[in-house]
Short mmCIF file of C-alpha atoms in Angstrom, two decimals:
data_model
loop_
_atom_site.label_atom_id
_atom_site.label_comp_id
_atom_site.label_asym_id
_atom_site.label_seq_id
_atom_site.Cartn_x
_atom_site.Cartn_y
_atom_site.Cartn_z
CA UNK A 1 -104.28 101.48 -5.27
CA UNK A 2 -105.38 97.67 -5.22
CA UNK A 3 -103.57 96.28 -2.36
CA UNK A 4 -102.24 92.80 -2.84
CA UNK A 5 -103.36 89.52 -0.63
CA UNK A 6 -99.62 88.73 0.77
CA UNK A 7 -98.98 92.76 1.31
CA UNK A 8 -98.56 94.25 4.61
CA UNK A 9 -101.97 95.47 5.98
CA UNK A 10 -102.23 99.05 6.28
CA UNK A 11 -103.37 99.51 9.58
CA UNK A 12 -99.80 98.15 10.93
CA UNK A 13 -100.80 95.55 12.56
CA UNK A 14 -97.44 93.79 10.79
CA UNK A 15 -99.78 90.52 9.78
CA UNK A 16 -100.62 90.27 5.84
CA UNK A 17 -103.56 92.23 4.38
CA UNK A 18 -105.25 88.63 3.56
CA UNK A 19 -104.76 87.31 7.45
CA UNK A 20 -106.00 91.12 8.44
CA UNK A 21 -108.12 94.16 7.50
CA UNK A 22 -108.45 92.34 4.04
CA UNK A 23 -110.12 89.01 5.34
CA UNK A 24 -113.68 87.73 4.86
CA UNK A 25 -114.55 88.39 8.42
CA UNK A 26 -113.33 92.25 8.48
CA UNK A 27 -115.76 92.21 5.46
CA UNK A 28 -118.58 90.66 7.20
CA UNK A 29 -117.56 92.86 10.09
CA UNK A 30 -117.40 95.99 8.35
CA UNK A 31 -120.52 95.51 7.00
CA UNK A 32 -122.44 93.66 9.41
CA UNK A 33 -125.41 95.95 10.50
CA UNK A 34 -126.34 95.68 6.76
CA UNK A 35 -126.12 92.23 6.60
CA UNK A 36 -127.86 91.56 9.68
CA UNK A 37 -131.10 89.37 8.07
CA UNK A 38 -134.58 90.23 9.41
CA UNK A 39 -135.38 87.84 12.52
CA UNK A 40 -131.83 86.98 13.40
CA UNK A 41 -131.83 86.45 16.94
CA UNK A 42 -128.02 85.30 17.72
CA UNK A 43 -125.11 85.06 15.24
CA UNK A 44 -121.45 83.16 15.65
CA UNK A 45 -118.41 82.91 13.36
CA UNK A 46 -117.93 79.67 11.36
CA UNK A 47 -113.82 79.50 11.53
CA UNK A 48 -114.19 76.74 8.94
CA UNK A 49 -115.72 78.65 6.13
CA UNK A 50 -114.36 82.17 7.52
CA UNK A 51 -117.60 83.70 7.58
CA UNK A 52 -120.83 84.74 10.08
CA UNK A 53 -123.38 83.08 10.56
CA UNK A 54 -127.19 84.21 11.65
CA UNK A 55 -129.46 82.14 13.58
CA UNK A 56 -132.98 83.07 12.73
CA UNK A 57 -136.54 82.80 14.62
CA UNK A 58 -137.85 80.58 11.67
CA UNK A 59 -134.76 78.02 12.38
CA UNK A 60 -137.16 75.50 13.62
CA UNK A 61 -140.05 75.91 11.06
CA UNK A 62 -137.42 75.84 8.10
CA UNK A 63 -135.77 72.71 9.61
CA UNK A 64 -139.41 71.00 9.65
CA UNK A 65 -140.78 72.02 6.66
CA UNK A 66 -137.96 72.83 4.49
CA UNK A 67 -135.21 70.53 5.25
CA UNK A 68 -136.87 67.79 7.38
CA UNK A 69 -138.69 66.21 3.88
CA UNK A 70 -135.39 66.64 2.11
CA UNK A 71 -133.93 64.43 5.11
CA UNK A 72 -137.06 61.72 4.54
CA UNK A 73 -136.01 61.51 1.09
CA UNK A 74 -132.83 61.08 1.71
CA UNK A 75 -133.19 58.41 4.29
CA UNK A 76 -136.08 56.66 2.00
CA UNK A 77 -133.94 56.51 -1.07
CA UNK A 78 -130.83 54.89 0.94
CA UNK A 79 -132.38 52.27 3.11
CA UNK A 80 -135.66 51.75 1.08
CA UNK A 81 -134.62 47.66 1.31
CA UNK A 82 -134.65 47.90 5.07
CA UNK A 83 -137.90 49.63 5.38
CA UNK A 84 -139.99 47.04 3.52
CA UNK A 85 -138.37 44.56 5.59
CA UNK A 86 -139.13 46.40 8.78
CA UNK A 87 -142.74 47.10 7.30
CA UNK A 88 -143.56 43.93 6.35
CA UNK A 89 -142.72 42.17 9.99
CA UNK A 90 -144.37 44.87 11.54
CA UNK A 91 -147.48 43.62 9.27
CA UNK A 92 -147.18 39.95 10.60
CA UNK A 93 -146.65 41.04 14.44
CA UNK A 94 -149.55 43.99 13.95
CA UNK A 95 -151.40 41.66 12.07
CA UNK A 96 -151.56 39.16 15.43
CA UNK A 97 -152.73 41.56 17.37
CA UNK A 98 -155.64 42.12 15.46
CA UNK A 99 -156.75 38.81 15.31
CA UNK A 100 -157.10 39.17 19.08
CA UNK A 101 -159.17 42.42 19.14
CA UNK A 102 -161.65 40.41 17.49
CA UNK A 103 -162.42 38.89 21.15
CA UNK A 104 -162.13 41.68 23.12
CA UNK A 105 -163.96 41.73 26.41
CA UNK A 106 -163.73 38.28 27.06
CA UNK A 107 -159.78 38.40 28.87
CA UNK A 108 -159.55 41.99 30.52
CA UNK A 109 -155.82 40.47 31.41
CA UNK A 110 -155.46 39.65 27.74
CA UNK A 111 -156.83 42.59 25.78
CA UNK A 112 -154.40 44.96 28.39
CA UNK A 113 -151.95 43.11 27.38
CA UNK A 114 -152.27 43.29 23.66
CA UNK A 115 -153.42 46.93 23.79
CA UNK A 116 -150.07 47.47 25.45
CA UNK A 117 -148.23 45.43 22.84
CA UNK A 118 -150.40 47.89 20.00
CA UNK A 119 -148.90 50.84 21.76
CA UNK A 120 -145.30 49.48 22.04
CA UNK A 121 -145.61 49.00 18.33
CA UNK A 122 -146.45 52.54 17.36
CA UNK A 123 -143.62 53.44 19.70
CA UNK A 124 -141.64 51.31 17.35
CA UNK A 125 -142.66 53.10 14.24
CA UNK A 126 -142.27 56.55 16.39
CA UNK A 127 -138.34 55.82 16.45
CA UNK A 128 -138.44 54.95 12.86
CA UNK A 129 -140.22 58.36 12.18
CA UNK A 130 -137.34 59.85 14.34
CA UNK A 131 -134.62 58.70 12.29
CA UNK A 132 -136.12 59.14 9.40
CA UNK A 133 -136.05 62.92 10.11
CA UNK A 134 -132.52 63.18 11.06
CA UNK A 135 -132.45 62.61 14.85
CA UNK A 136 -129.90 59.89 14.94
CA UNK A 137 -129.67 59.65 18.80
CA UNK A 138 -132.96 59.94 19.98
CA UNK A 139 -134.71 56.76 18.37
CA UNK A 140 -133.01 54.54 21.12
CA UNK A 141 -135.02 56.68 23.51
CA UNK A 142 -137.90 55.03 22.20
CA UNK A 143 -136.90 51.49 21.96
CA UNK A 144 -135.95 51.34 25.45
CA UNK A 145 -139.62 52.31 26.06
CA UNK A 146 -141.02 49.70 23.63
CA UNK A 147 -138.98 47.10 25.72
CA UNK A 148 -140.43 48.41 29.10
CA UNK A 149 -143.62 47.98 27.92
CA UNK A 150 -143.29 44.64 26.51
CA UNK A 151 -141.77 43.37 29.65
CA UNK A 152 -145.19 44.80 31.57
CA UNK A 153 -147.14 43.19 28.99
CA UNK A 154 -145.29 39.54 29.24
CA UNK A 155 -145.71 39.96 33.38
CA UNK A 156 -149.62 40.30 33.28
CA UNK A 157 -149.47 37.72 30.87
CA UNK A 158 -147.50 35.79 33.51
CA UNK A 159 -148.70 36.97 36.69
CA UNK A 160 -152.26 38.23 36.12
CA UNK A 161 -152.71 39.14 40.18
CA UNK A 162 -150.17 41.69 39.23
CA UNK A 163 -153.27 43.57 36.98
CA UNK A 164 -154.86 45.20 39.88
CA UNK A 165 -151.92 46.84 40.45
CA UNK A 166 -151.60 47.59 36.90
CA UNK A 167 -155.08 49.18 36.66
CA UNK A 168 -154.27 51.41 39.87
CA UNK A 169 -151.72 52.96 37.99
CA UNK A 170 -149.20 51.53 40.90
CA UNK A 171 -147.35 48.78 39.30
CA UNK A 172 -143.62 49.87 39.07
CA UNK A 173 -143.27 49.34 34.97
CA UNK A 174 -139.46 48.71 35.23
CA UNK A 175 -139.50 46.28 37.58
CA UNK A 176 -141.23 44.19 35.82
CA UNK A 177 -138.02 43.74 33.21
CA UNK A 178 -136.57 40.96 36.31
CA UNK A 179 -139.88 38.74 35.18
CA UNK A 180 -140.38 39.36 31.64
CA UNK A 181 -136.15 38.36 30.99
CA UNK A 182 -137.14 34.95 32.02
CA UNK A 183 -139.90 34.47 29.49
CA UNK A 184 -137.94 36.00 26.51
CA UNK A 185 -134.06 35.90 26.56
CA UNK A 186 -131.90 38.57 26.10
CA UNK A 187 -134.65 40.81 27.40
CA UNK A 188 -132.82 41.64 30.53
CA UNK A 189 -130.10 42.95 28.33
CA UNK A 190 -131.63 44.85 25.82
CA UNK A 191 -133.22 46.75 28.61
CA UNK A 192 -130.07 47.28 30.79
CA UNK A 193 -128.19 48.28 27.09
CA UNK A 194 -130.76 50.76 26.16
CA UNK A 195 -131.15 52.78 29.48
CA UNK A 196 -127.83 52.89 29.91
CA UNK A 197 -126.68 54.38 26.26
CA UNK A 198 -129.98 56.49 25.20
CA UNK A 199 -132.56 56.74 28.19
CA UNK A 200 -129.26 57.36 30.39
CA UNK A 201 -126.10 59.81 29.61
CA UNK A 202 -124.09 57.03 27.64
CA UNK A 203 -121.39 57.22 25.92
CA UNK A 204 -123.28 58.26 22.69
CA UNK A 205 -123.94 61.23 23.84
CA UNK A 206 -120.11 62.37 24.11
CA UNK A 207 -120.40 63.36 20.69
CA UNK A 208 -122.72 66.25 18.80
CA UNK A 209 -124.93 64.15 16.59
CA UNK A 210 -125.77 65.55 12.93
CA UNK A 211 -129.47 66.57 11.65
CA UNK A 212 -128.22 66.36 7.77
CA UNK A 213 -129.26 64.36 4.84
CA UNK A 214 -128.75 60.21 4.47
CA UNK A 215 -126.33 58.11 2.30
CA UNK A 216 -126.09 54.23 2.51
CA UNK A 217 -123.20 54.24 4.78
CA UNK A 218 -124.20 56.26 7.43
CA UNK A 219 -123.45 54.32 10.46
CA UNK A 220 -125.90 56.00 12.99
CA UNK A 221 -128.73 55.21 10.56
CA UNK A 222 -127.74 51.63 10.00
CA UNK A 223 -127.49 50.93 14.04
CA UNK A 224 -130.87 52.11 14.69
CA UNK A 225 -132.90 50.49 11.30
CA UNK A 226 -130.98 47.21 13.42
CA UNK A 227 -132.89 48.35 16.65
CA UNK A 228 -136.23 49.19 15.37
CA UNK A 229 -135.82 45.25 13.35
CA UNK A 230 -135.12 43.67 16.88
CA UNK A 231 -138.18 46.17 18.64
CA UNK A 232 -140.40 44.35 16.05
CA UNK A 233 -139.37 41.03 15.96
CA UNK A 234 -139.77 40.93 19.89
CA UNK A 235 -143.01 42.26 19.25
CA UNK A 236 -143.70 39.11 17.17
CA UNK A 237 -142.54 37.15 19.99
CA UNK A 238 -144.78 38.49 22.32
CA UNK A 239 -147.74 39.01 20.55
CA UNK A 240 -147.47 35.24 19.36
CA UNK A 241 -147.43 34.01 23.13
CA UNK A 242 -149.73 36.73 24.32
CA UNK A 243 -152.34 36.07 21.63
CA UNK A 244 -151.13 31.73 21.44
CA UNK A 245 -155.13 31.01 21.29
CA UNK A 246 -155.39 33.20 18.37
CA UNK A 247 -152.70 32.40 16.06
CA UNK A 248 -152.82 29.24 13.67
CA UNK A 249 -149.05 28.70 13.53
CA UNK A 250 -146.59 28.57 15.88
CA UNK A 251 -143.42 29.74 15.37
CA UNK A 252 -141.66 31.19 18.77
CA UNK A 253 -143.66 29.38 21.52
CA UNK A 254 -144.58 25.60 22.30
CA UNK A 255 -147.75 25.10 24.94
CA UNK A 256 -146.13 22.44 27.24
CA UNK A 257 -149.13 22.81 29.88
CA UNK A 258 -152.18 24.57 31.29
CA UNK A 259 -151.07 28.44 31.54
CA UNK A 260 -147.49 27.05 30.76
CA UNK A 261 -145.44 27.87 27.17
CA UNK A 262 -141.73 26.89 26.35
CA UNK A 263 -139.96 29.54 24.02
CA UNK A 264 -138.83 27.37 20.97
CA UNK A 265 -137.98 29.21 17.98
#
């Protein structure tokens, strides 16, 4: 005899058949060993959807090569606008850069300098690549270590006794933040924001962060496109004063002396 849904379950427990022996998880229980997938390795109830769910040993490669270019899409088909912007400033600030390899070997301060500038850039990209891929949280990670080294770079620019140190490997990267802040403004902030919300345990980190597909209004995605834009646009700032002799036009930085530049956007 079909027993119905709001019936009393038959094992006496006094709850209703549904809420009891006639639930989705005493099905999934009573017939767990056979559905127990090959290369589960741990398994929890999802109290949402009422059923169980297995974790397998391929979690990792499916999430890369299955989902992850499903994410990419995703992300590429909602903020396509903001990656040609971010592409094509990248372009201008790479494109300085390049203009100064050209004399390589004649500044040893210099071409550190703009090699660490080229590095801070692909760093740049690296947190773009991050988000693209669903990790929300992690980009700022990145940034905060683009700004570091653009704050080493602007000191040697500054200070060139401090390469020696540099080329020891003993120059203390984040102090050098307290110098480059008074070349660029705002540096001293970005840096202090970043460590303390992503390189730090900030308050961002309170909450579980999702690895899931991308639609316009996705918040997470929209605050870090707006840090990778300002990680590349002080990049062009940078590379501009760094590489002053280089460029033909002026657009951040004014030479008011020998060895001496005003900031004057």
């Amino acid at each position: 005899m079909k027993i119905g849904r709001n019936a009393p379950c038959p094992c006496n427990s006094g709850k209703k058949y549904k809420k009891c022996c006639g639930s989705p998880l005493a099905n999934s229980v009573n017939n767990f060993d056979e559905a127990i997938p090959d290369g589960a390795v741990a398994t929890f109830f999802d109290k949402k959807n009422e059923t169980i769910v297995f974790l397998k040993d391929t979690m990792v490669v499916n999430q890369l090569r299955r989902e992850g270019p499903k994410i990419a899409a995703s992300f590429d088909d909602a903020f396509d606008k903001e990656i040609r912007q971010i592409s094509e400033q990248f372009a201008l600030s790479f494109g300085t850069l390049c203009c100064r390899f050209q004399h390589a070997g004649k500044d040893r301060v210099c071409d550190a300098c703009v090699q660490l500038l080229a590095n801070a850039s692909q760093t740049s990209i690296a947190a773009l690549e991050l988000v693209r891929h669903g990790f929300r949280l992690q980009p700022g990670i990145l940034i905060r270590n683009a700004v570091e080294t653009v704050c080493v770079a602007l000191s040697l620019f500054a200070e060139p006794t401090l390469f020696e140190a540099y080329e020891k490997g003993k120059l203390q990267s984040s102090k050098m933040v307290s110098r480059a802040k008074e070349i660029v403004p705002g540096l001293g902030w970005a840096y202090g924001f970043f460590s303390k919300e992503f390189a730090h345990i900030g308050q961002l980190h309170q909450q579980m962060t999702e690895w899931d597909t991308f639609e316009k209004s996705d918040q997470a995605a929209e605050m870090n496109l707006r840090f990778i834009k300002f990680a590349v646009n002080l990049l062009t700032i940078s590379g501009e004063l760094i590489c002053y002799d280089s460029v033909d036009t002026h657009r951040y930085w004014k030479r008011i002396g020998p060895g001496r530049y005003s900031y004057d956007p």
